[in-house]
mmCIF file of C-alpha atoms in Angstrom:
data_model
loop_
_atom_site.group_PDB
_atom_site.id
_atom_site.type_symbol
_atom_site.label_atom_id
_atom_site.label_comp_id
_atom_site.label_asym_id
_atom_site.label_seq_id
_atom_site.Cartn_x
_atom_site.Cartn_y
_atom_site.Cartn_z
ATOM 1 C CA UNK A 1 7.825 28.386 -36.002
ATOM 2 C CA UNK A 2 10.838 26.101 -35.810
ATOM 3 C CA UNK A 3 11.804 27.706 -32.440
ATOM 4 C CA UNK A 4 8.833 27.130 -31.250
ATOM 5 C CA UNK A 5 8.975 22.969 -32.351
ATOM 6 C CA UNK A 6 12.106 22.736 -30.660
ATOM 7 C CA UNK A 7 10.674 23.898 -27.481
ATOM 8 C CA UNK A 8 8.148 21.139 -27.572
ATOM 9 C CA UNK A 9 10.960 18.488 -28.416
ATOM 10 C CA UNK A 10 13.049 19.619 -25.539
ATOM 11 C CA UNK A 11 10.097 19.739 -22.824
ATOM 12 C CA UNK A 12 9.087 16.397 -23.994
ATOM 13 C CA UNK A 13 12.907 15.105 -23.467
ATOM 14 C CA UNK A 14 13.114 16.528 -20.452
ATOM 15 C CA UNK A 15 9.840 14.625 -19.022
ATOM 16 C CA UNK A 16 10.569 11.909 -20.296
ATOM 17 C CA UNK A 17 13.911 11.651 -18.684
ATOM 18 C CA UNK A 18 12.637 12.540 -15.646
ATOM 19 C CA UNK A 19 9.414 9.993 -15.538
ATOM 20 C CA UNK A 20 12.801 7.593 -16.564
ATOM 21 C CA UNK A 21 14.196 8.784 -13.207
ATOM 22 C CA UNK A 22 11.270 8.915 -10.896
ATOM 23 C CA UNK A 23 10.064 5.153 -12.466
ATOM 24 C CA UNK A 24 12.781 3.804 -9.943
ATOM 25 C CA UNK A 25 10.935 4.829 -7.393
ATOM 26 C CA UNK A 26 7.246 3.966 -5.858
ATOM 27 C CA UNK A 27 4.779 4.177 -3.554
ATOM 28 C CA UNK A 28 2.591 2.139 -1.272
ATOM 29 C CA UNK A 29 -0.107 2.890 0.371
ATOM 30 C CA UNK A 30 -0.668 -0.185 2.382
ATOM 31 C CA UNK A 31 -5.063 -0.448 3.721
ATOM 32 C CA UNK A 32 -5.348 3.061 4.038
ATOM 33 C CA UNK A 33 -9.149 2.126 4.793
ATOM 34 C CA UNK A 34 -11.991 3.210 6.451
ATOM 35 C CA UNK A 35 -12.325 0.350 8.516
ATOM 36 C CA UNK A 36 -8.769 1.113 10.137
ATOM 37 C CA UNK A 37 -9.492 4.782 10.766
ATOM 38 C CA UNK A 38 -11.470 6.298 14.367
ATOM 39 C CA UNK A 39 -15.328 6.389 13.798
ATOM 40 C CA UNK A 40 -15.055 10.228 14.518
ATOM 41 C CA UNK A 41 -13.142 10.516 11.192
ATOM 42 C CA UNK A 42 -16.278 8.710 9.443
ATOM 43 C CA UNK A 43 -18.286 11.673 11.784
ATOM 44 C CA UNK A 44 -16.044 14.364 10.495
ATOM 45 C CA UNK A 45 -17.345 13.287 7.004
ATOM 46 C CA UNK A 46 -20.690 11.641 6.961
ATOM 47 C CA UNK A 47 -19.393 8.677 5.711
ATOM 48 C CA UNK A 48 -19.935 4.939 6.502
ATOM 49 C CA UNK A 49 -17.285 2.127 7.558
ATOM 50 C CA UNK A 50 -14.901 4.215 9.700
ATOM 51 C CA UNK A 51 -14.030 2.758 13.298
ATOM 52 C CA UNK A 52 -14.466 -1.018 12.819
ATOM 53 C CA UNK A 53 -11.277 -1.743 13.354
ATOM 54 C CA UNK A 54 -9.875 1.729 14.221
ATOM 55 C CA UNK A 55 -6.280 2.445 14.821
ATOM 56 C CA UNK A 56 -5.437 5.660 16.625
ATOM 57 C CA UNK A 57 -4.765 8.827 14.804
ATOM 58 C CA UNK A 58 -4.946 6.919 11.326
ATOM 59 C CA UNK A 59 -6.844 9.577 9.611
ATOM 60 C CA UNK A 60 -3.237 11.589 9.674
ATOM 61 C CA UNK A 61 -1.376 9.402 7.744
ATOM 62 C CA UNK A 62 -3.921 10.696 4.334
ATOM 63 C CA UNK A 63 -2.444 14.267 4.597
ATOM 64 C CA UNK A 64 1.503 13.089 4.351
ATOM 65 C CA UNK A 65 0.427 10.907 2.190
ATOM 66 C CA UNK A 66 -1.151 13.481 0.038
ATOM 67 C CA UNK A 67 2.127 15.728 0.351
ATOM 68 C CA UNK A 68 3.635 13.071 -2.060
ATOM 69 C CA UNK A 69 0.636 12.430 -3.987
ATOM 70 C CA UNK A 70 0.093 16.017 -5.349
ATOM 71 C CA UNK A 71 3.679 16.847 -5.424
ATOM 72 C CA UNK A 72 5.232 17.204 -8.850
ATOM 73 C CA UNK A 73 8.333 14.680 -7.691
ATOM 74 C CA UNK A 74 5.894 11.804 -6.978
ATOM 75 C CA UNK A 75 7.342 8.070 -8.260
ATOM 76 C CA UNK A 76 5.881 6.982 -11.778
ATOM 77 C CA UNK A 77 4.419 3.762 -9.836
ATOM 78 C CA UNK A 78 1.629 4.410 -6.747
ATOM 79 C CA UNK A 79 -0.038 1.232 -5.608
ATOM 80 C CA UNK A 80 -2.393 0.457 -2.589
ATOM 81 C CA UNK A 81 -3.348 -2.654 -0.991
ATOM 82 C CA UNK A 82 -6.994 -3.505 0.827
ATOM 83 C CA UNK A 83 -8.107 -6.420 3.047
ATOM 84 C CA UNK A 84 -10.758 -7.916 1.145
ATOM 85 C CA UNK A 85 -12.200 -10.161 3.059
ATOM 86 C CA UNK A 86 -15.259 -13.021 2.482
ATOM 87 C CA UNK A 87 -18.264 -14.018 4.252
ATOM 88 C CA UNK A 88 -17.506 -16.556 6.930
ATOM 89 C CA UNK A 89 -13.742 -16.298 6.917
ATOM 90 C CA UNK A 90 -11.786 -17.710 10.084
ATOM 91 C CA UNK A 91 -10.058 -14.406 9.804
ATOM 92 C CA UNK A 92 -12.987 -12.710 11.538
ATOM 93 C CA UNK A 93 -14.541 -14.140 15.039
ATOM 94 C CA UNK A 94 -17.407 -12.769 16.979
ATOM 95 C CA UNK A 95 -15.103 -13.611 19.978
ATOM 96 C CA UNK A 96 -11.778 -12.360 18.666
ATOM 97 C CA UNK A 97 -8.274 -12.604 20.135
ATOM 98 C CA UNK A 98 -6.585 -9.913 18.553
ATOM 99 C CA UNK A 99 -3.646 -12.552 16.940
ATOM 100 C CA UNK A 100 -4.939 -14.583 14.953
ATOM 101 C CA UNK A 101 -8.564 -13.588 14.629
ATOM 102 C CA UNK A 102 -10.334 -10.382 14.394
ATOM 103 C CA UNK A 103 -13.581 -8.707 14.704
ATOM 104 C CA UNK A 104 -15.481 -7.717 11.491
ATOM 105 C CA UNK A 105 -13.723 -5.546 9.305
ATOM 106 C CA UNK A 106 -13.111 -4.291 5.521
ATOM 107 C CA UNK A 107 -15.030 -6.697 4.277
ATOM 108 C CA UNK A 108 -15.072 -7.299 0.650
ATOM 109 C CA UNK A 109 -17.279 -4.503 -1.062
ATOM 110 C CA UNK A 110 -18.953 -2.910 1.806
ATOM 111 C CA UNK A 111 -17.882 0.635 2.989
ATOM 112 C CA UNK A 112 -15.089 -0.446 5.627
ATOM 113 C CA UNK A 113 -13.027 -1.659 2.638
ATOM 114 C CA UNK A 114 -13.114 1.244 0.645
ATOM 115 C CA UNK A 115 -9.968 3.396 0.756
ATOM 116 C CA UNK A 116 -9.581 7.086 2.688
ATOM 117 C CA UNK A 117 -12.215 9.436 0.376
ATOM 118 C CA UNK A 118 -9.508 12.326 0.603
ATOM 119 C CA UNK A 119 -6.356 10.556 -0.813
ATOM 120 C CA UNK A 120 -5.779 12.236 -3.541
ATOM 121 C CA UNK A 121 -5.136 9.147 -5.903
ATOM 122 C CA UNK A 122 -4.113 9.334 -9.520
ATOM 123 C CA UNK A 123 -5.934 7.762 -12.360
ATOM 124 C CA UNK A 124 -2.985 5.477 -12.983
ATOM 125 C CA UNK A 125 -2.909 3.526 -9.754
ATOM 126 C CA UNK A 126 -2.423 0.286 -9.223
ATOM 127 C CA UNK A 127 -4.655 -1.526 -7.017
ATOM 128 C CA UNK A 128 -4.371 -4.624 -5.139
ATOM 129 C CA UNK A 129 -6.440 -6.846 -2.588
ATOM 130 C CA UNK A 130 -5.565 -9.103 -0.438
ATOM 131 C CA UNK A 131 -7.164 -11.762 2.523
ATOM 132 C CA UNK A 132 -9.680 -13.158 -0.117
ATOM 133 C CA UNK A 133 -9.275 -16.526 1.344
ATOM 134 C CA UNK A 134 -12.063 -17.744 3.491
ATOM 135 C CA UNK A 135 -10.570 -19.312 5.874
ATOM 136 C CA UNK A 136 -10.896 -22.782 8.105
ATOM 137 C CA UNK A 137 -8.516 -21.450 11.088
ATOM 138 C CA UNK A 138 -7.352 -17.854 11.420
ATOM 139 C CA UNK A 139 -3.433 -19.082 12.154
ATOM 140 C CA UNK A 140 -3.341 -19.709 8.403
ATOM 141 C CA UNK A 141 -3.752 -16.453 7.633
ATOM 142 C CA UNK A 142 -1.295 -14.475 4.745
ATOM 143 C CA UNK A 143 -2.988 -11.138 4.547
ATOM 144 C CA UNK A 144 -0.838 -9.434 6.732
ATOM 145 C CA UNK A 145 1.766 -8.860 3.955
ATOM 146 C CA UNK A 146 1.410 -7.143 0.442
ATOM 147 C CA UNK A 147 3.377 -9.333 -0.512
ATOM 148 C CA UNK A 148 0.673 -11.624 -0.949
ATOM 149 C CA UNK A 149 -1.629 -9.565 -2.350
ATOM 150 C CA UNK A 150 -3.790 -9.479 -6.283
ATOM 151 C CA UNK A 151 -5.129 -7.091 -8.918
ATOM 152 C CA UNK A 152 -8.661 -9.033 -9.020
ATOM 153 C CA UNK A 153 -8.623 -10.306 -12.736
ATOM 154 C CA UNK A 154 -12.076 -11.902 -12.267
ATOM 155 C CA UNK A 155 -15.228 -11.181 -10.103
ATOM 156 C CA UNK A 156 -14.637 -12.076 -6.713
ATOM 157 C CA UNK A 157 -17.924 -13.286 -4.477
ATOM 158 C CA UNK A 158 -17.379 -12.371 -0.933
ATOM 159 C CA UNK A 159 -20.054 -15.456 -0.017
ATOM 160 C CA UNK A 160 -17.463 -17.634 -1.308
ATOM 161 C CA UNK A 161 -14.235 -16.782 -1.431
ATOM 162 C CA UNK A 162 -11.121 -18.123 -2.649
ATOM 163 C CA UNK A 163 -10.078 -21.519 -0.731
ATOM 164 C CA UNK A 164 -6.208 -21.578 -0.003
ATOM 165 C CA UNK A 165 -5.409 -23.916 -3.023
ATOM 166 C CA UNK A 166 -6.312 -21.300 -5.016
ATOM 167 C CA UNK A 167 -3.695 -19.255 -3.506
ATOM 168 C CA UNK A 168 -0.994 -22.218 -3.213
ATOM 169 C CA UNK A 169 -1.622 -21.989 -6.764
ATOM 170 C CA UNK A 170 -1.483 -18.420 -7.410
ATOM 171 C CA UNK A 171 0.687 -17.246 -4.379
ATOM 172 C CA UNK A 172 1.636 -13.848 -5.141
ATOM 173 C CA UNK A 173 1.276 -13.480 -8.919
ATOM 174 C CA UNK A 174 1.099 -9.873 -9.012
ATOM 175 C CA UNK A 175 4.706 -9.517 -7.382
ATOM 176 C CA UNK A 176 5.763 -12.778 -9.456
ATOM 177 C CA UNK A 177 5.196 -10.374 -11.926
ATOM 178 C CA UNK A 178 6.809 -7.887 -10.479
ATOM 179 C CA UNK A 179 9.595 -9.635 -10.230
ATOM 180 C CA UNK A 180 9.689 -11.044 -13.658
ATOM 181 C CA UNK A 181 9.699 -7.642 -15.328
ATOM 182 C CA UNK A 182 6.697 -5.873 -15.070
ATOM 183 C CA UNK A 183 8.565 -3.403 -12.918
ATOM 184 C CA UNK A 184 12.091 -4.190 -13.903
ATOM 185 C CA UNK A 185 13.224 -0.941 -13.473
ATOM 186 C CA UNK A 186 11.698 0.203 -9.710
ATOM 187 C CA UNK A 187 14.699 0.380 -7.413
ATOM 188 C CA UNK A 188 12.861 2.042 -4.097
ATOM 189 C CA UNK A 189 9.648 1.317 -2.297
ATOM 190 C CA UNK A 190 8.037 3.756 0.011
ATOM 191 C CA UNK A 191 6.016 2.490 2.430
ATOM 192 C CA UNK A 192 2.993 4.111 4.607
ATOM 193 C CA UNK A 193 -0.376 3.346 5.561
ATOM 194 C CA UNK A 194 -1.717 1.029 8.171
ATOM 195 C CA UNK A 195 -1.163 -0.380 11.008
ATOM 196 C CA UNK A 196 2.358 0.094 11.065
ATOM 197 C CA UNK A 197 3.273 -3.056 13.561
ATOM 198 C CA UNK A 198 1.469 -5.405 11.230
ATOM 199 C CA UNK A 199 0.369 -4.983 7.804
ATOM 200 C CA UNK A 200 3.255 -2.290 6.817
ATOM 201 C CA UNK A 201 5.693 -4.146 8.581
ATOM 202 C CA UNK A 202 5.028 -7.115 7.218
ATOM 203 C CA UNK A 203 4.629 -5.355 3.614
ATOM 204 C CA UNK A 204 7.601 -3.922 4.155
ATOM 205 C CA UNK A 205 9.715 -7.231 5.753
ATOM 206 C CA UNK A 206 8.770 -9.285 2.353
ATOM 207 C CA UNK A 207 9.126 -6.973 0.013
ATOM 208 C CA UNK A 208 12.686 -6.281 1.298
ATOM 209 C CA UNK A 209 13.573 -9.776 1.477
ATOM 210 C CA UNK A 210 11.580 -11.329 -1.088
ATOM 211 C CA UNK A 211 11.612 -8.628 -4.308
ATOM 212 C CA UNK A 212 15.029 -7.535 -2.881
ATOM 213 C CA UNK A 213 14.432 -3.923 -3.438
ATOM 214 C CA UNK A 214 15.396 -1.072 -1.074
ATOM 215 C CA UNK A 215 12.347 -0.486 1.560
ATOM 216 C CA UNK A 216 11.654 2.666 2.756
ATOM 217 C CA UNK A 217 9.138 3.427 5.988
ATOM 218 C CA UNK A 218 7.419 6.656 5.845
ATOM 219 C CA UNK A 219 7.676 7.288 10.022
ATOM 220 C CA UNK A 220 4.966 10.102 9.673
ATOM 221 C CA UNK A 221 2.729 8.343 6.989
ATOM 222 C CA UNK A 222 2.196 4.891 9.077
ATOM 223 C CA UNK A 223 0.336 4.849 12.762
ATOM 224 C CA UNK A 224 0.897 1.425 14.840
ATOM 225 C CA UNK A 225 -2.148 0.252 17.052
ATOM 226 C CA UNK A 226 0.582 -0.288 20.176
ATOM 227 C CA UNK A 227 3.190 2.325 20.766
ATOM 228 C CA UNK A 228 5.772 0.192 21.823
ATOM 229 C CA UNK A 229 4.759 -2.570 19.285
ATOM 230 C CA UNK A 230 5.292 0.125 16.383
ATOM 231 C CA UNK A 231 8.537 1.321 17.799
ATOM 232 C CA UNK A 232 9.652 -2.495 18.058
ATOM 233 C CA UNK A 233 8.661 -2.932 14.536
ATOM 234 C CA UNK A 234 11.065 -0.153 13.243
ATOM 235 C CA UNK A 235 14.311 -1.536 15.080
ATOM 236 C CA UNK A 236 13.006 -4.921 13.366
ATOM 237 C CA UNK A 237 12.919 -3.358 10.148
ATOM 238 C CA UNK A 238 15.979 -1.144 10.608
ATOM 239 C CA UNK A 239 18.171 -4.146 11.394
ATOM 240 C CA UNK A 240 17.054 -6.513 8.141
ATOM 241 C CA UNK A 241 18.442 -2.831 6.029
ATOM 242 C CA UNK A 242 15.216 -1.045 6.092
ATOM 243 C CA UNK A 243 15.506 2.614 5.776
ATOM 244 C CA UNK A 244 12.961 4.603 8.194
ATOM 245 C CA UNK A 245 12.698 7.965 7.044
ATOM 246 C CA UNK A 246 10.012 10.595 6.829
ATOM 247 C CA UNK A 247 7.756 12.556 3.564
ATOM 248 C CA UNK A 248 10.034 15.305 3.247
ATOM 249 C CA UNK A 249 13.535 13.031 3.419
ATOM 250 C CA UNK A 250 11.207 10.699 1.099
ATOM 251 C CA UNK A 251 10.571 14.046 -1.051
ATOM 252 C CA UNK A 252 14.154 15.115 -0.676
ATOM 253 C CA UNK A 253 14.815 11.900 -2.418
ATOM 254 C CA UNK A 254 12.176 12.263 -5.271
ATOM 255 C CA UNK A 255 13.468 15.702 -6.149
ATOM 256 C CA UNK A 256 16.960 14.243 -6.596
ATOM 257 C CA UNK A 257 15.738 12.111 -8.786
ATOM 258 C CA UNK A 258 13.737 14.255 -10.636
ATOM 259 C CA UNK A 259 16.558 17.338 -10.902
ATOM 260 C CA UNK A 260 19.213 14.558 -11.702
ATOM 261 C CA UNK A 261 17.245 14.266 -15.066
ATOM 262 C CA UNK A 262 17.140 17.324 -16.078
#
């Protein structure tokens, strides 16, 4: 009977040093949504809100992101970010450029926004939205970057909107918090989701220069929507000290950190 008590102790230790390990470390999964993934995906599954603002290939990033999700090395702290967008936002045109304004997408609670069905997400996550503001002019737009992004601590209504002295106000509070202690301890950021030459970069840009934290770009997690724009976007990156790696180097990395608390 006392063997068997100090089995439990010493298991329990040993998690516990490794979730100590591993709580450096996290993941984001930056609008892994519907609305960015090909229509034929939303086929493929007989769902709704796939193909509205599709990005090529972006149904493969789900699978190497699942490689870290199910594996028994993941980080202690998983977040995601979503465009959640309002009614009558600047953000969205019927006539869009493709710079500063876009055609309808992820709008706030409608199927487009709602994340990939087959990530395989853990209770624990941490969610956060982003590009509530409705907007007078799509060139003030700051929902690019999850940087500037919320856990929704009230009900948002998507026929209002938050107005952009709400978010002068409030300019990223959840990474204020971060910041201030929240997360004291998370050291490494891995970054993946979509579209690679905008939202992730720009995730990835701020969070680097801004949190100060080392930023990690999952090359085989992320699709761009331009070739060449994506590839620019990881020399950018690479040259401000951003690491661009893929899941099994990220994995490689996770199981150090996990066997070095053991």
């Amino acid at each position: 009977m006392i063997y068997h008590v100090n089995v439990i102790v010493n298991v329990t230790l040993i998690k516990e040093n490794a979730m100590n390990k591993l709580s450096t470390k996290a993941l984001g999964i930056v609008d892994a949504q519907r609305g960015f993934m090909p229509v034929t995906e939303g086929d493929r599954l007989g769902l709704a809100g796939f193909g509205e603002l599709p990005v090529d290939e972006g149904e493969l990033i789900v699978p190497a992101l699942n490689r870290i999700l199910i594996s028994r090395f993941r980080p202690d702290f998983i977040f995601t970010t979503q465009d959640w967008h309002p009614d009558g936002t600047a953000h969205i045109s019927e006539e869009p450029n493709y710079d500063t304004t876009w055609p309808t997408h992820c709008m706030a609670n409608t199927p487009g926004a709602k994340l990939h069905p087959l990530l395989e997400l853990p209770d624990d996550i941490v969610i956060y939205k982003k590009g509530m503001e409705k907007l007078l002019q799509g060139v003030d737009d700051t929902s690019y970057s999850g940087y500037n992004s919320f856990t929704l601590q009230r009900e948002f209504d998507p026929r209002g909107g938050w107005d952009l002295n709400f978010r002068q106000l409030h300019e990223s509070e959840a990474w204020l918090r971060f910041l201030a202690g929240e997360r004291p301890e998370t050291r490494t950021v891995y970054l993946g989701g979509l579209a690679l030459d905008y939202c992730v970069q720009a995730t990835g840009i701020d969070f680097k220069i801004k949190l100060g934290v080392d930023v990690a770009i999952l090359t085989d997690a992320t699709r761009p929507v331009d070739k060449q724009a994506g590839e620019k976007a990881l020399r950018e990156m690479a040259a401000l000290g951003i690491r661009i790696i893929t899941v099994d180097q990220a994995l490689a990395e996770l199981e150090e950190a996990y066997r070095a608390s053991n």
